[in-house]
PDB file of C-alpha atoms and ligand atoms in Angstrom:
ATOM      1  CA  MET A   1      97.507 -77.799 -40.443  1.00 50.00           C
ATOM      2  CA  ALA A   2      95.047 -75.417 -42.091  1.00 56.00           C
ATOM      3  CA  THR A   3      91.419 -75.928 -41.178  1.00 71.00           C
ATOM      4  CA  ASN A   4      88.281 -74.492 -42.709  1.00 95.00           C
ATOM      5  CA  ARG A   5      86.837 -72.933 -39.586  1.00 97.00           C
ATOM      6  CA  THR A   6      87.106 -69.549 -37.985  1.00 98.00           C
ATOM      7  CA  PHE A   7      85.578 -67.827 -34.994  1.00 98.00           C
ATOM      8  CA  THR A   8      83.823 -64.471 -34.838  1.00 98.00           C
ATOM      9  CA  MET A   9      81.707 -62.509 -32.451  1.00 98.00           C
ATOM     10  CA  ILE A  10      79.452 -59.579 -33.099  1.00 98.00           C
ATOM     11  CA  LYS A  11      80.384 -56.999 -30.465  1.00 98.00           C
ATOM     12  CA  PRO A  12      78.197 -54.873 -28.158  1.00 98.00           C
ATOM     13  CA  ASP A  13      78.191 -51.761 -30.382  1.00 97.00           C
ATOM     14  CA  ALA A  14      76.788 -53.718 -33.320  1.00 98.00           C
ATOM     15  CA  THR A  15      74.204 -55.676 -31.329  1.00 98.00           C
ATOM     16  CA  ALA A  16      73.004 -52.451 -29.638  1.00 98.00           C
ATOM     17  CA  ALA A  17      72.659 -50.795 -33.040  1.00 98.00           C
ATOM     18  CA  GLY A  18      70.431 -53.615 -34.285  1.00 98.00           C
ATOM     19  CA  ASN A  19      72.947 -54.947 -36.792  1.00 98.00           C
ATOM     20  CA  ILE A  20      72.979 -58.662 -35.907  1.00 98.00           C
ATOM     21  CA  GLY A  21      70.814 -59.538 -38.903  1.00 98.00           C
ATOM     22  CA  ALA A  22      72.669 -57.333 -41.396  1.00 98.00           C
ATOM     23  CA  ILE A  23      76.059 -58.713 -40.320  1.00 98.00           C
ATOM     24  CA  THR A  24      75.039 -62.385 -40.333  1.00 98.00           C
ATOM     25  CA  LYS A  25      73.500 -61.817 -43.789  1.00 98.00           C
ATOM     26  CA  MET A  26      76.826 -60.486 -45.087  1.00 98.00           C
ATOM     27  CA  ILE A  27      78.640 -63.443 -43.529  1.00 98.00           C
ATOM     28  CA  GLU A  28      76.318 -65.965 -45.192  1.00 98.00           C
ATOM     29  CA  GLU A  29      76.309 -64.174 -48.533  1.00 98.00           C
ATOM     30  CA  ALA A  30      80.127 -64.304 -48.498  1.00 98.00           C
ATOM     31  CA  GLY A  31      79.866 -68.107 -48.442  1.00 98.00           C
ATOM     32  CA  PHE A  32      80.385 -68.880 -44.750  1.00 98.00           C
ATOM     33  CA  ARG A  33      78.217 -71.510 -43.077  1.00 98.00           C
ATOM     34  CA  ILE A  34      77.303 -70.702 -39.474  1.00 97.00           C
ATOM     35  CA  VAL A  35      77.930 -73.944 -37.580  1.00 95.00           C
ATOM     36  CA  ALA A  36      77.481 -72.582 -34.043  1.00 96.00           C
ATOM     37  CA  MET A  37      75.924 -69.351 -32.805  1.00 97.00           C
ATOM     38  CA  ARG A  38      74.589 -67.945 -29.551  1.00 97.00           C
ATOM     39  CA  LEU A  39      73.513 -64.697 -27.953  1.00 97.00           C
ATOM     40  CA  THR A  40      75.304 -64.047 -24.675  1.00 98.00           C
ATOM     41  CA  HIS A  41      77.104 -61.621 -22.376  1.00 98.00           C
ATOM     42  CA  LEU A  42      80.661 -61.626 -21.025  1.00 98.00           C
ATOM     43  CA  SER A  43      81.514 -60.671 -17.462  1.00 98.00           C
ATOM     44  CA  ARG A  44      84.502 -58.363 -17.222  1.00 98.00           C
ATOM     45  CA  GLU A  45      86.557 -61.288 -15.946  1.00 98.00           C
ATOM     46  CA  ARG A  46      85.594 -63.524 -18.885  1.00 98.00           C
ATOM     47  CA  ALA A  47      86.291 -60.680 -21.327  1.00 98.00           C
ATOM     48  CA  GLY A  48      89.736 -60.391 -19.720  1.00 98.00           C
ATOM     49  CA  GLN A  49      90.323 -64.094 -20.238  1.00 98.00           C
ATOM     50  CA  PHE A  50      89.259 -63.956 -23.862  1.00 98.00           C
ATOM     51  CA  TYR A  51      91.608 -61.042 -24.620  1.00 98.00           C
ATOM     52  CA  GLU A  52      94.398 -62.148 -22.268  1.00 97.00           C
ATOM     53  CA  VAL A  53      96.907 -61.984 -25.129  1.00 95.00           C
ATOM     54  CA  HIS A  54      96.449 -58.175 -25.039  1.00 97.00           C
ATOM     55  CA  LYS A  55      96.811 -57.758 -21.279  1.00 97.00           C
ATOM     56  CA  GLU A  56      99.970 -55.666 -21.505  1.00 98.00           C
ATOM     57  CA  ARG A  57      98.423 -53.265 -24.021  1.00 98.00           C
ATOM     58  CA  GLY A  58      97.229 -49.813 -22.986  1.00 98.00           C
ATOM     59  CA  PHE A  59      93.730 -50.483 -24.318  1.00 98.00           C
ATOM     60  CA  TYR A  60      93.174 -53.736 -22.370  1.00 98.00           C
ATOM     61  CA  ALA A  61      91.125 -52.341 -19.440  1.00 98.00           C
ATOM     62  CA  ASP A  62      88.879 -50.299 -21.725  1.00 98.00           C
ATOM     63  CA  LEU A  63      88.504 -53.268 -24.071  1.00 98.00           C
ATOM     64  CA  CYS A  64      87.372 -55.554 -21.218  1.00 98.00           C
ATOM     65  CA  ALA A  65      84.902 -52.935 -19.955  1.00 98.00           C
ATOM     66  CA  TYR A  66      83.523 -52.435 -23.461  1.00 98.00           C
ATOM     67  CA  MET A  67      83.280 -56.147 -24.286  1.00 98.00           C
ATOM     68  CA  SER A  68      81.321 -56.780 -21.074  1.00 98.00           C
ATOM     69  CA  SER A  69      78.991 -53.813 -21.645  1.00 98.00           C
ATOM     70  CA  GLY A  70      76.334 -55.555 -23.709  1.00 98.00           C
ATOM     71  CA  THR A  71      75.131 -58.466 -25.784  1.00 98.00           C
ATOM     72  CA  ILE A  72      77.559 -60.336 -28.013  1.00 98.00           C
ATOM     73  CA  VAL A  73      76.970 -63.005 -30.663  1.00 98.00           C
ATOM     74  CA  PRO A  74      79.822 -65.533 -30.869  1.00 98.00           C
ATOM     75  CA  MET A  75      79.822 -67.837 -33.909  1.00 98.00           C
ATOM     76  CA  ILE A  76      81.877 -70.599 -35.452  1.00 97.00           C
ATOM     77  CA  LEU A  77      82.020 -70.291 -39.243  1.00 98.00           C
ATOM     78  CA  GLU A  78      82.962 -72.801 -41.893  1.00 98.00           C
ATOM     79  CA  LYS A  79      84.361 -72.117 -45.360  1.00 98.00           C
ATOM     80  CA  GLU A  80      87.418 -73.043 -47.349  1.00 98.00           C
ATOM     81  CA  ASN A  81      90.285 -70.748 -46.254  1.00 98.00           C
ATOM     82  CA  ALA A  82      88.008 -69.470 -43.480  1.00 98.00           C
ATOM     83  CA  VAL A  83      90.459 -67.475 -41.326  1.00 98.00           C
ATOM     84  CA  ALA A  84      92.002 -65.420 -44.142  1.00 98.00           C
ATOM     85  CA  ASP A  85      88.772 -64.958 -46.093  1.00 98.00           C
ATOM     86  CA  PHE A  86      86.909 -63.803 -43.001  1.00 98.00           C
ATOM     87  CA  ARG A  87      89.568 -61.238 -42.169  1.00 98.00           C
ATOM     88  CA  LYS A  88      89.172 -59.868 -45.683  1.00 98.00           C
ATOM     89  CA  LEU A  89      85.407 -59.670 -45.213  1.00 98.00           C
ATOM     90  CA  ILE A  90      85.655 -57.726 -41.934  1.00 98.00           C
ATOM     91  CA  GLY A  91      88.467 -55.330 -42.946  1.00 98.00           C
ATOM     92  CA  ALA A  92      91.117 -53.594 -40.846  1.00 98.00           C
ATOM     93  CA  THR A  93      90.831 -53.360 -37.039  1.00 98.00           C
ATOM     94  CA  ASN A  94      90.560 -49.587 -37.330  1.00 98.00           C
ATOM     95  CA  PRO A  95      87.432 -48.863 -39.400  1.00 97.00           C
ATOM     96  CA  GLU A  96      89.067 -45.700 -40.749  1.00 97.00           C
ATOM     97  CA  GLN A  97      91.538 -47.993 -42.510  1.00 98.00           C
ATOM     98  CA  ALA A  98      89.020 -50.660 -43.518  1.00 98.00           C
ATOM     99  CA  GLU A  99      88.220 -51.068 -47.203  1.00 98.00           C
ATOM    100  CA  ALA A 100      84.843 -50.061 -48.604  1.00 98.00           C
ATOM    101  CA  GLY A 101      82.317 -52.869 -48.457  1.00 98.00           C
ATOM    102  CA  THR A 102      83.875 -54.577 -45.420  1.00 98.00           C
ATOM    103  CA  ILE A 103      81.826 -55.249 -42.289  1.00 98.00           C
ATOM    104  CA  ARG A 104      83.885 -52.903 -40.153  1.00 98.00           C
ATOM    105  CA  LYS A 105      83.738 -50.105 -42.719  1.00 98.00           C
ATOM    106  CA  MET A 106      79.971 -50.424 -42.772  1.00 98.00           C
ATOM    107  CA  PHE A 107      79.196 -51.030 -39.102  1.00 98.00           C
ATOM    108  CA  ALA A 108      82.137 -50.208 -36.797  1.00 98.00           C
ATOM    109  CA  LYS A 109      82.083 -47.055 -34.696  1.00 98.00           C
ATOM    110  CA  SER A 110      85.769 -46.886 -33.633  1.00 98.00           C
ATOM    111  CA  ILE A 111      88.944 -48.969 -33.330  1.00 98.00           C
ATOM    112  CA  GLU A 112      87.562 -50.397 -30.069  1.00 97.00           C
ATOM    113  CA  ALA A 113      83.867 -50.614 -30.928  1.00 98.00           C
ATOM    114  CA  ASN A 114      84.699 -52.252 -34.229  1.00 98.00           C
ATOM    115  CA  ALA A 115      81.541 -54.352 -34.712  1.00 98.00           C
ATOM    116  CA  VAL A 116      83.128 -57.814 -35.016  1.00 98.00           C
ATOM    117  CA  HIS A 117      86.077 -59.912 -33.950  1.00 98.00           C
ATOM    118  CA  GLY A 118      87.777 -62.341 -36.314  1.00 98.00           C
ATOM    119  CA  SER A 119      90.381 -64.959 -35.355  1.00 98.00           C
ATOM    120  CA  ASP A 120      93.891 -64.320 -36.672  1.00 97.00           C
ATOM    121  CA  SER A 121      95.001 -67.956 -37.062  1.00 97.00           C
ATOM    122  CA  ASP A 122      93.653 -71.496 -37.244  1.00 97.00           C
ATOM    123  CA  GLU A 123      95.067 -72.151 -33.787  1.00 96.00           C
ATOM    124  CA  ASN A 124      93.312 -69.142 -32.244  1.00 97.00           C
ATOM    125  CA  ALA A 125      90.094 -69.953 -34.099  1.00 96.00           C
ATOM    126  CA  ALA A 126      90.027 -73.322 -32.345  1.00 94.00           C
ATOM    127  CA  ILE A 127      90.875 -71.825 -28.932  1.00 95.00           C
ATOM    128  CA  GLU A 128      88.346 -69.000 -29.265  1.00 97.00           C
ATOM    129  CA  GLY A 129      85.595 -71.294 -30.539  1.00 96.00           C
ATOM    130  CA  ALA A 130      86.131 -73.623 -27.597  1.00 95.00           C
ATOM    131  CA  PHE A 131      85.888 -70.637 -25.227  1.00 96.00           C
ATOM    132  CA  PHE A 132      82.195 -70.274 -26.111  1.00 97.00           C
ATOM    133  CA  PHE A 133      81.100 -73.653 -27.456  1.00 96.00           C
ATOM    134  CA  ALA A 134      81.747 -76.883 -25.621  1.00 80.00           C
ATOM    135  CA  GLY A 135      81.723 -80.103 -27.629  1.00 67.00           C
ATOM    136  CA  ILE A 136      81.907 -78.292 -30.968  1.00 58.00           C
ATOM    137  CA  GLN A 137      83.294 -81.411 -32.687  1.00 57.00           C
ATOM    138  CA  GLN A 138      79.727 -82.661 -32.927  1.00 54.00           C
ATOM    139  CA  TYR A 139      78.686 -79.896 -35.368  1.00 55.00           C
TER     140      TYR A 139
HETATM  141  P1  CMP S 201      89.735 -57.506 -32.089  1.00 73.49           P
HETATM  142  O1  CMP S 201      89.998 -57.923 -33.491  1.00 73.49           O
HETATM  143  O2  CMP S 201      88.596 -58.131 -31.377  1.00 73.49           O
HETATM  144  O3  CMP S 201      91.074 -57.730 -31.218  1.00 73.49           O
HETATM  145  C1  CMP S 201      91.491 -56.889 -30.174  1.00 73.49           C
HETATM  146  C2  CMP S 201      90.555 -55.740 -29.934  1.00 73.49           C
HETATM  147  O4  CMP S 201      91.060 -54.676 -29.142  1.00 73.49           O
HETATM  148  C3  CMP S 201      90.257 -55.073 -31.260  1.00 73.49           C
HETATM  149  O5  CMP S 201      89.477 -55.909 -32.073  1.00 73.49           O
HETATM  150  C4  CMP S 201      89.581 -53.785 -30.794  1.00 73.49           C
HETATM  151  O6  CMP S 201      88.223 -53.992 -30.447  1.00 73.49           O
HETATM  152  C5  CMP S 201      90.348 -53.480 -29.503  1.00 73.49           C
HETATM  153  N1  CMP S 201      91.268 -52.354 -29.600  1.00 73.49           N
HETATM  154  C6  CMP S 201      91.127 -51.177 -28.954  1.00 73.49           C
HETATM  155  N2  CMP S 201      92.134 -50.351 -29.229  1.00 73.49           N
HETATM  156  C7  CMP S 201      92.962 -51.006 -30.055  1.00 73.49           C
HETATM  157  C8  CMP S 201      94.197 -50.669 -30.697  1.00 73.49           C
HETATM  158  N3  CMP S 201      94.778 -49.477 -30.516  1.00 73.49           N
HETATM  159  N4  CMP S 201      94.753 -51.582 -31.494  1.00 73.49           N
HETATM  160  C9  CMP S 201      94.175 -52.789 -31.681  1.00 73.49           C
HETATM  161  N5  CMP S 201      93.009 -53.168 -31.094  1.00 73.49           N
HETATM  162  C10 CMP S 201      92.401 -52.276 -30.289  1.00 73.49           C
END
């Protein structure tokens, strides 16, 4: 069943560049309500768990090292059609292919350091949100 929530996190390249405020502003101006948000770090092991679905990919080790290299800002967002609309707002995984005006086009540095994550399905949004926020049903 479709839900109206998605999960995102601002990644270490974007937090290091001082873009937390600019990115959350774009998210809110696009009509998303931030229902949970925190500033945290991932150990390499936790990064590996989060991206376990990619563990057979050639970029997995680098991705885990990168995602544990600095501050991240995980968030749960609410909006009608949240998963699909948020993926439109962030643009393609590779910023070179992202449309003008998308978050990744504006803030990503590379296909790996691509500023933000966005869930690809309602099911993964729920799993990924629960990874960072216990008891989220209360929000
Ligand atoms: P994200 O949407 O968080 O999901 C998987 C992440 O792996 C992706 O963003 C990138 O940060 C990273 N990544 C690195 N290289 C690749 C690649 N070649 N294809 C897809 N994702 C990649």
